[in-house]
Amino acid sequence: MHNSAKSIAENASYQAFMNCYIREVGDVNWVKKNELMKLSKLPYILNGEEVLELVLPLQHIRLIIEVNYRSLVGKHKLGTIYKYHDKELVWIEEEPLNCMISCIQELNLQAKNNNCNEMTSHYDELILRLIDSYHTICTYIEKSTSKSNHKKVEEYSFLESEQSLLFGHWLHPTPKSRQGMATWQHDLYAPELKGFFQLHYFEVDQLILKERFFVEEDSSLVKGEILKITGDGRYLFPMHPLQSQWLLQQEYVQKAMEDNLIKYIGPMGKAFSATSSIRTVYNKEDKWMYKFSIPVKVTNSMRVNKVHELEAGVVMAELFNKMDFLQKHKCFRVINDPISLSLNLPGKMENGFEVIMRSNPFQEGKGGGVHSIAALVQDPLPEEQSLLEKLIQTISRMHQISPEEASFQWFQKYWHCSVEPMIALYDEYGLALEAHQQNSLVDVSNSFPTHYYFRDNQGYYLSNSKRDELEKLVVNLKNAPELFYDEEIIQHRFTYYLFINHIFSIIYRMGEDGLITEDRLVNWMIKELQKLEKALSGEGKRFVHFILNSKVLPCKANLLTRFHDVDELLTDLEQAVYTSMPNPFYLMLSMNKKEKNYATASSV
């Protein structure tokens, strides 16, 4: 295949979408290639030992999809598609885009047959986002300056890593869908294109300003750093340029301007760049990162700061300050959101002026070699290596060990500085983290992991069973009831974010890159989890038991969430659509037990 930007983008879109469809929806059969060739007499040469047979019964279509790599825990690397239609009675090679649209149409027909008319209305929305994501990836590849980047992984700056995600969310059908961002705006505001911009400012009356603080320094001094005071005693309030333009169109903002409560000033000050989330912006000299609302739908949701999130960031900063957990786990760190700003405007609880201030531990001279897991495990461009593979090969050469042994040691060190502390945190305090790939940062400046960082004030789940104890530690938790959940919900979300989205992506990446088998890492994790189950006593113990003994694991269904047009940030408990997937731990334990029984029987 000619590796044009268009073909690379089409393949990336196809891999993302079809893996979601297979996981969440598809009537799928795994077939040995030799058996298939005997039965179907396909006029094509197929790669790999197995193929996927996918049936779209409502369209009378049968698809055969090559599988170039089958993963136990993650996504499969898919190849060429062959289609058979009952009316045509002949196999033809199918284009990836046509295949994806056929799958969306199957969802649409299923919804119609089940009289779910409210769901069929989102058929066109999903196609729109699919095309938007595909075109966006294509644009980013065409304009990317990271192609053939020979820089050492250990030497990336924090921002360079944040700007390296060309393909996006590995478990999402439309990973680079960005509805609401005009084509010309990507150059400035998309992290992948490495733009930079000034913040826009509003002059606001101090009577309508509301700030929330939990900082160790004098809060008035911190406030003075962030909000400059004008000559007439008003504050300069920062805003993302995209959001400021949206705000200026709102009637309630125009009314506040007429009443002289707000005055639009425009762009000023130092330049900021978008991090991987787009709406959190960074300047290497600034003590704070700014997390804004923006009028853009990114993957599943319109990116809007909610008032309870503003409260959550501040109260969670206080909670981590009161606990001794971080002192006991020196390699585990939390990037706090200890300050939030908003405006009180008549009749509007949330009005778009909500701003979250995130601590910036990666100021100039710091943050070298700190990467999100999403950046490390991202599929490489053709003829290149993933960042994780580059890292492992460096370790292999430096320490004169095999890539397999380097991978095993890297994974062990990462587990001990990230996963073990997170499960211990849940066990001791009933606090689970939404530790997906993008929220998870690791310091690999010394090649091996040395520190793990968690970020995101949308990602805290406190167990109702620990509510009284936690509220004694931090009284203000009583003002943040949205942080508390029942244990079953936490188990499901923690399973998805920590294991399926996060740890499994590392295992998949190492396996697909040919560094180490997935089986070896899963078997090692089973032993570690069994040790933890014995050592723990609370929520963590029950969580580990659930992970090891469930036949299936709860998995967020991003395709179905998208098809139903669910904005999870606006639903009760911020609940997306969930499905289930086979549990690799349970499968491996069952397989090991069968092999052990077979070996015992053979030796008798």
XYZ file of C-alpha atoms in Angstrom, residues 159-551:
393
model
C 4.503 19.371 25.609
C 6.138 17.421 22.768
C 4.607 14.237 24.117
C 1.195 15.885 24.613
C 1.232 17.031 20.986
C 2.198 13.655 19.512
C -1.186 11.889 19.469
C -2.056 11.737 15.776
C -4.514 8.837 16.033
C -6.300 9.478 19.325
C -8.351 7.227 21.602
C -7.570 3.550 20.850
C -11.002 2.322 22.029
C -13.134 4.908 20.239
C -14.821 4.599 16.818
C -14.276 8.268 15.946
C -11.076 9.102 17.858
C -10.396 12.467 16.255
C -13.929 13.777 15.848
C -13.926 17.459 16.796
C -17.290 18.929 15.942
C -17.424 22.667 16.445
C -13.836 23.426 15.451
C -13.540 25.114 12.050
C -10.866 23.858 9.662
C -8.683 26.940 10.051
C -8.889 26.771 13.857
C -7.074 23.431 14.047
C -3.763 25.092 13.169
C -4.007 27.239 16.292
C -5.897 25.137 18.811
C -5.226 21.457 17.987
C -2.270 20.082 19.953
C -1.216 17.841 17.061
C -0.396 20.870 14.886
C 1.653 22.524 17.633
C -0.040 25.924 17.456
C 0.085 28.525 20.193
C -2.178 31.420 21.087
C -2.868 34.106 23.642
C -5.735 33.758 26.074
C -8.630 36.171 25.704
C -9.622 38.292 28.679
C -12.800 39.771 30.089
C -12.808 42.573 32.608
C -15.263 41.535 35.335
C -16.785 43.208 38.367
C -15.467 41.634 41.561
C -19.050 41.346 42.850
C -19.787 38.556 40.357
C -16.457 36.737 40.722
C -16.473 33.405 42.546
C -13.239 31.620 43.348
C -12.516 28.345 45.146
C -9.061 27.675 46.592
C -7.077 25.012 48.306
C -3.437 26.076 48.121
C -0.646 25.982 50.666
C 0.419 29.542 49.797
C -1.528 32.687 50.653
C -4.642 32.403 48.458
C -4.799 36.184 47.957
C -1.279 36.145 46.486
C -2.160 33.236 44.203
C -5.329 35.023 43.146
C -3.256 38.094 42.318
C -0.982 35.996 40.101
C -3.896 34.632 38.094
C -6.362 37.529 38.065
C -4.721 40.877 37.420
C -6.551 43.856 38.904
C -7.274 46.810 36.647
C -6.996 50.446 37.704
C -10.678 50.633 38.668
C -10.585 47.525 40.872
C -11.955 45.013 38.382
C -10.390 41.660 37.507
C -8.996 40.398 34.211
C -10.630 37.006 33.718
C -8.904 34.494 31.351
C -10.745 32.516 28.693
C -9.943 30.156 25.823
C -10.260 31.986 22.476
C -12.802 29.460 21.147
C -14.927 29.850 24.259
C -14.687 33.633 24.315
C -16.111 33.871 20.803
C -18.958 31.540 21.772
C -19.664 33.514 24.953
C -19.905 36.791 23.069
C -22.824 35.363 21.077
C -24.877 34.466 24.168
C -27.718 36.794 25.151
C -27.013 36.570 28.884
C -23.400 37.624 28.291
C -24.504 40.506 26.090
C -26.924 41.565 28.847
C -24.127 41.420 31.463
C -21.991 43.580 29.184
C -24.811 46.102 28.834
C -25.068 46.175 32.653
C -21.311 46.844 32.855
C -20.664 43.639 34.805
C -18.422 42.298 32.037
C -16.294 43.928 29.382
C -14.547 42.013 26.599
C -10.865 42.980 26.347
C -9.523 40.442 23.822
C -6.210 38.591 23.438
C -3.287 39.534 25.624
C -0.383 38.111 27.608
C 1.877 35.116 27.095
C 1.233 32.348 24.568
C -0.230 28.979 25.546
C -0.429 25.644 23.726
C -3.076 22.951 23.885
C -2.273 19.699 25.674
C -3.721 16.375 24.501
C -7.188 17.151 25.895
C -7.341 20.312 23.688
C -9.035 22.420 26.354
C -6.270 22.269 28.971
C -3.562 24.712 27.943
C 0.084 24.927 28.954
C 2.920 27.422 29.063
C 6.262 26.073 30.248
C 6.912 29.180 32.347
C 3.528 29.296 34.046
C 2.848 27.774 37.445
C -0.663 26.772 36.351
C -2.344 25.042 33.453
C -5.809 26.360 32.565
C -8.682 23.966 31.870
C -11.508 25.695 30.007
C -14.885 24.829 28.590
C -14.823 24.900 24.795
C -17.749 24.689 22.344
C -16.362 21.544 20.707
C -17.575 17.941 20.858
C -14.485 15.810 21.441
C -15.127 12.044 21.112
C -18.312 11.566 23.206
C -18.982 14.924 24.808
C -19.216 18.670 24.549
C -16.261 19.729 26.658
C -17.832 21.770 29.424
C -16.627 22.368 32.980
C -19.456 21.610 35.402
C -19.816 23.405 38.731
C -19.473 20.155 40.683
C -16.141 19.535 38.913
C -14.903 22.920 40.097
C -15.801 21.920 43.634
C -14.311 18.458 43.187
C -10.878 19.675 42.155
C -10.530 21.867 45.226
C -11.896 19.375 47.743
C -9.825 16.505 46.333
C -6.664 18.616 46.589
C -7.521 19.060 50.260
C -8.204 15.335 50.693
C -4.847 14.298 49.240
C -3.220 16.894 51.487
C -4.892 15.367 54.563
C -4.082 11.747 53.676
C -0.617 10.305 54.166
C -0.987 8.093 51.102
C 1.310 10.056 48.783
C 3.989 10.172 51.466
C 3.906 6.370 51.710
C 3.962 5.887 47.920
C 6.741 8.188 46.740
C 6.633 7.074 43.103
C 2.888 7.836 42.841
C 1.806 11.432 42.290
C -1.415 13.345 41.716
C -1.588 16.543 39.686
C -4.161 18.586 41.576
C -6.752 21.085 40.326
C -6.818 23.169 43.539
C -8.270 26.414 42.201
C -11.381 27.191 40.196
C -12.879 30.424 38.949
C -16.378 31.260 37.781
C -18.838 34.123 37.481
C -22.218 34.549 39.122
C -24.581 35.643 36.372
C -28.362 35.940 36.857
C -30.283 32.738 36.183
C -27.247 30.708 35.091
C -25.701 28.130 37.396
C -23.209 27.220 34.658
C -22.587 29.928 32.122
C -19.387 28.983 30.290
C -17.034 31.091 32.414
C -16.026 28.121 34.570
C -12.224 27.743 34.681
C -10.147 25.097 36.447
C -6.556 25.783 37.440
C -4.277 22.755 37.327
C -0.910 22.589 39.093
C 1.947 22.508 36.600
C 4.794 20.258 37.799
C 6.342 20.461 34.324
C 7.588 24.019 34.273
C 10.725 24.842 32.314
C 13.519 22.426 33.112
C 11.099 19.791 34.440
C 8.941 17.195 32.745
C 11.553 15.862 30.347
C 10.725 12.275 29.476
C 7.198 12.458 30.922
C 4.681 10.837 28.580
C 1.043 9.883 28.733
C 0.468 6.166 28.294
C -1.647 7.120 25.275
C 1.451 8.577 23.608
C 3.648 5.570 24.419
C 1.199 2.949 23.103
C -0.072 4.830 20.052
C 0.221 2.934 16.784
C 3.313 4.105 14.910
C 3.309 5.581 11.449
C 4.257 3.082 8.698
C 7.903 2.035 8.718
C 8.347 3.505 12.210
C 8.311 2.157 15.770
C 5.924 2.980 18.589
C 7.409 5.155 21.326
C 7.180 2.225 23.730
C 9.093 -0.054 21.366
C 11.803 2.605 20.941
C 12.081 2.802 24.712
C 12.315 -0.984 25.139
C 14.940 -1.310 22.413
C 17.015 1.384 24.136
C 16.812 -0.496 27.450
C 17.733 -3.729 25.669
C 20.892 -2.170 24.200
C 21.892 -0.270 27.354
C 21.541 -3.235 29.714
C 22.494 -5.936 27.184
C 19.336 -7.909 27.757
C 16.803 -9.240 25.274
C 13.862 -7.047 24.215
C 11.601 -9.593 25.910
C 13.406 -9.271 29.232
C 13.547 -5.461 28.878
C 9.776 -5.428 28.268
C 9.125 -7.668 31.262
C 11.232 -5.531 33.605
C 9.684 -2.294 32.274
C 6.179 -3.646 32.799
C 6.957 -4.846 36.330
C 8.365 -1.466 37.341
C 5.398 0.334 35.823
C 2.935 -1.940 37.641
C 4.601 -1.309 40.996
C 4.600 2.484 40.644
C 1.082 2.832 39.187
C -1.350 -0.087 39.470
C -0.416 -1.362 42.926
C -0.722 2.104 44.537
C -4.068 2.732 42.834
C -5.547 -0.513 44.127
C -4.086 0.215 47.589
C -5.659 3.696 47.490
C -9.051 2.176 46.725
C -8.619 -0.431 49.453
C -7.583 2.018 52.169
C -9.677 5.074 51.340
C -12.406 3.820 48.986
C -10.989 6.198 46.351
C -10.793 4.939 42.766
C -9.231 6.912 39.940
C -10.404 7.205 36.337
C -6.925 6.228 35.248
C -7.302 5.934 31.502
C -4.352 6.284 29.121
C -4.574 10.028 28.692
C -4.959 10.671 32.432
C -1.895 8.529 33.155
C 1.586 10.010 32.827
C 4.851 8.202 33.430
C 8.372 9.521 33.855
C 10.686 7.491 31.612
C 13.550 9.970 31.555
C 15.742 7.104 32.833
C 14.139 4.681 30.331
C 12.513 2.605 33.072
C 9.423 4.064 34.830
C 10.299 6.031 37.963
C 7.137 8.052 38.723
C 3.469 7.844 37.792
C 1.240 10.948 37.631
C -2.566 10.942 37.684
C -4.468 13.958 36.379
C -8.115 14.993 35.885
C -10.661 16.209 38.422
C -13.442 14.473 36.454
C -11.870 11.169 37.403
C -12.523 10.583 41.121
C -14.885 7.926 42.511
C -15.380 7.804 46.277
C -17.088 4.789 47.807
C -20.276 5.411 49.762
C -19.034 2.832 52.280
C -16.184 5.171 53.272
C -18.255 8.349 53.202
C -18.330 9.049 56.924
C -14.576 8.514 57.342
C -13.712 10.729 54.383
C -16.039 13.529 55.471
C -14.330 13.522 58.863
C -11.019 14.072 57.078
C -12.413 16.813 54.813
C -15.670 18.446 55.921
C -16.078 20.117 52.517
C -16.714 16.713 50.930
C -20.290 17.192 52.167
C -20.568 19.876 49.467
C -19.491 17.414 46.752
C -22.032 14.549 46.851
C -21.439 13.869 43.135
C -18.078 12.314 44.045
C -19.683 9.379 45.904
C -20.798 6.158 44.199
C -21.949 2.683 45.131
C -19.276 0.002 45.029
C -20.717 -1.859 42.026
C -20.533 1.244 39.813
C -16.987 1.957 40.979
C -15.925 -1.625 40.270
C -17.225 -1.385 36.714
C -15.609 1.945 35.961
C -12.337 1.153 37.709
C -12.151 -2.116 35.749
C -12.625 -0.364 32.443
C -10.359 2.621 33.003
C -7.486 0.971 34.884
C -7.359 -2.394 33.141
C -9.134 -2.390 29.766
C -8.284 1.140 28.680
C -4.915 1.470 30.394
C -2.922 -1.628 31.385
C -4.258 -3.772 28.550
C -3.094 -1.135 26.059
C 0.506 -1.564 27.247
C 0.262 -5.351 26.989
C -1.280 -5.101 23.533
C 1.399 -2.693 22.358
C 4.244 -4.904 23.558
C 2.618 -7.965 22.026
C 1.797 -6.407 18.671
C 5.317 -4.955 18.455
C 6.710 -8.466 18.945
C 8.533 -7.579 22.161
C 6.935 -10.090 24.539
C 3.894 -12.363 24.463
C 0.694 -11.095 26.030
C 0.278 -14.443 27.811
C 3.456 -13.954 29.818
C 2.378 -10.528 31.088
C -1.179 -11.633 31.877
C 0.080 -14.658 33.815
C 2.454 -12.436 35.792
C -0.403 -10.022 36.580
C -2.544 -12.895 37.817
C 0.136 -13.820 40.369
C 0.467 -10.185 41.471
C -3.297 -9.801 41.804
C -3.521 -13.009 43.821
C -0.893 -11.613 46.212
C -2.848 -8.369 46.502
C -6.099 -10.197 47.193
C -4.474 -11.895 50.178
C -2.857 -8.706 51.479
C -5.797 -6.309 51.153
C -8.858 -6.128 53.385
C -11.428 -3.643 52.050
C -12.783 -2.381 48.750
C -9.527 -3.247 47.016
C -9.749 -6.886 48.056
C -13.287 -7.187 46.663
C -12.221 -5.386 43.494
C -9.307 -7.767 42.872
C -11.564 -10.780 43.539
C -14.000 -9.397 40.962
C -11.200 -8.902 38.415
C -9.852 -12.423 38.808
C -13.115 -14.357 38.996
C -15.563 -12.702 36.592
C -16.042 -14.492 33.272
